[in-house]
Amino acid sequence: MLRAGFIGAGGRSQSAHYPCVQRLDNVEMVAVCELDETRLNQMVEQYHFPHVFT
């Protein structure tokens, strides 16, 4: 199992990266880092990242 962490939660991440990675069987999305706390909270709510950083 690959554990993936992401830096940034901008438009490309939301429209392409996160949805594609979420569909992979052998990848667990475990962390996200984003400066914009509003955007960060939206991504945590949608993708349930267990580790969150600003």
JSON list of C-alpha atoms in Angstrom, two decimals, residues 12-44:
[
{"chain": "A", "resi": 12, "resn": "ARG", "atom": "CA", "xyz": [-5.76, 21.13, -10.40]},
{"chain": "A", "resi": 13, "resn": "SER", "atom": "CA", "xyz": [-5.63, 19.04, -7.23]},
{"chain": "A", "resi": 14, "resn": "GLN", "atom": "CA", "xyz": [-9.38, 19.23, -6.79]},
{"chain": "A", "resi": 15, "resn": "SER", "atom": "CA", "xyz": [-10.29, 18.56, -10.42]},
{"chain": "A", "resi": 16, "resn": "ALA", "atom": "CA", "xyz": [-7.67, 15.97, -11.36]},
{"chain": "A", "resi": 17, "resn": "HIS", "atom": "CA", "xyz": [-5.16, 14.70, -8.81]},
{"chain": "A", "resi": 18, "resn": "TYR", "atom": "CA", "xyz": [-7.31, 13.91, -5.76]},
{"chain": "A", "resi": 19, "resn": "PRO", "atom": "CA", "xyz": [-10.18, 12.22, -7.65]},
{"chain": "A", "resi": 20, "resn": "CYS", "atom": "CA", "xyz": [-7.78, 10.06, -9.68]},
{"chain": "A", "resi": 21, "resn": "VAL", "atom": "CA", "xyz": [-5.66, 9.01, -6.72]},
{"chain": "A", "resi": 22, "resn": "GLN", "atom": "CA", "xyz": [-8.75, 8.30, -4.62]},
{"chain": "A", "resi": 23, "resn": "ARG", "atom": "CA", "xyz": [-9.88, 5.71, -7.19]},
{"chain": "A", "resi": 24, "resn": "LEU", "atom": "CA", "xyz": [-6.61, 3.74, -7.02]},
{"chain": "A", "resi": 25, "resn": "ASP", "atom": "CA", "xyz": [-6.87, 0.54, -5.00]},
{"chain": "A", "resi": 26, "resn": "ASN", "atom": "CA", "xyz": [-3.33, 0.51, -3.61]},
{"chain": "A", "resi": 27, "resn": "VAL", "atom": "CA", "xyz": [-3.04, 4.17, -2.57]},
{"chain": "A", "resi": 28, "resn": "GLU", "atom": "CA", "xyz": [-4.13, 5.68, 0.73]},
{"chain": "A", "resi": 29, "resn": "MET", "atom": "CA", "xyz": [-4.46, 9.48, 0.84]},
{"chain": "A", "resi": 30, "resn": "VAL", "atom": "CA", "xyz": [-3.02, 10.28, 4.27]},
{"chain": "A", "resi": 31, "resn": "ALA", "atom": "CA", "xyz": [-1.99, 13.96, 4.37]},
{"chain": "A", "resi": 32, "resn": "VAL", "atom": "CA", "xyz": [-2.57, 17.35, 2.82]},
{"chain": "A", "resi": 33, "resn": "CYS", "atom": "CA", "xyz": [-0.88, 20.72, 3.30]},
{"chain": "A", "resi": 34, "resn": "GLU", "atom": "CA", "xyz": [-2.54, 23.98, 2.19]},
{"chain": "A", "resi": 35, "resn": "LEU", "atom": "CA", "xyz": [-2.05, 27.62, 3.20]},
{"chain": "A", "resi": 36, "resn": "ASP", "atom": "CA", "xyz": [-5.71, 28.59, 2.67]},
{"chain": "A", "resi": 37, "resn": "GLU", "atom": "CA", "xyz": [-7.52, 27.14, 5.71]},
{"chain": "A", "resi": 38, "resn": "THR", "atom": "CA", "xyz": [-10.96, 27.41, 4.10]},
{"chain": "A", "resi": 39, "resn": "ARG", "atom": "CA", "xyz": [-9.83, 25.37, 1.10]},
{"chain": "A", "resi": 40, "resn": "LEU", "atom": "CA", "xyz": [-8.00, 22.97, 3.40]},
{"chain": "A", "resi": 41, "resn": "ASN", "atom": "CA", "xyz": [-11.12, 22.34, 5.47]},
{"chain": "A", "resi": 42, "resn": "GLN", "atom": "CA", "xyz": [-13.15, 21.69, 2.31]},
{"chain": "A", "resi": 43, "resn": "MET", "atom": "CA", "xyz": [-10.65, 19.09, 1.12]},
{"chain": "A", "resi": 44, "resn": "VAL", "atom": "CA", "xyz": [-10.52, 17.39, 4.51]}
]
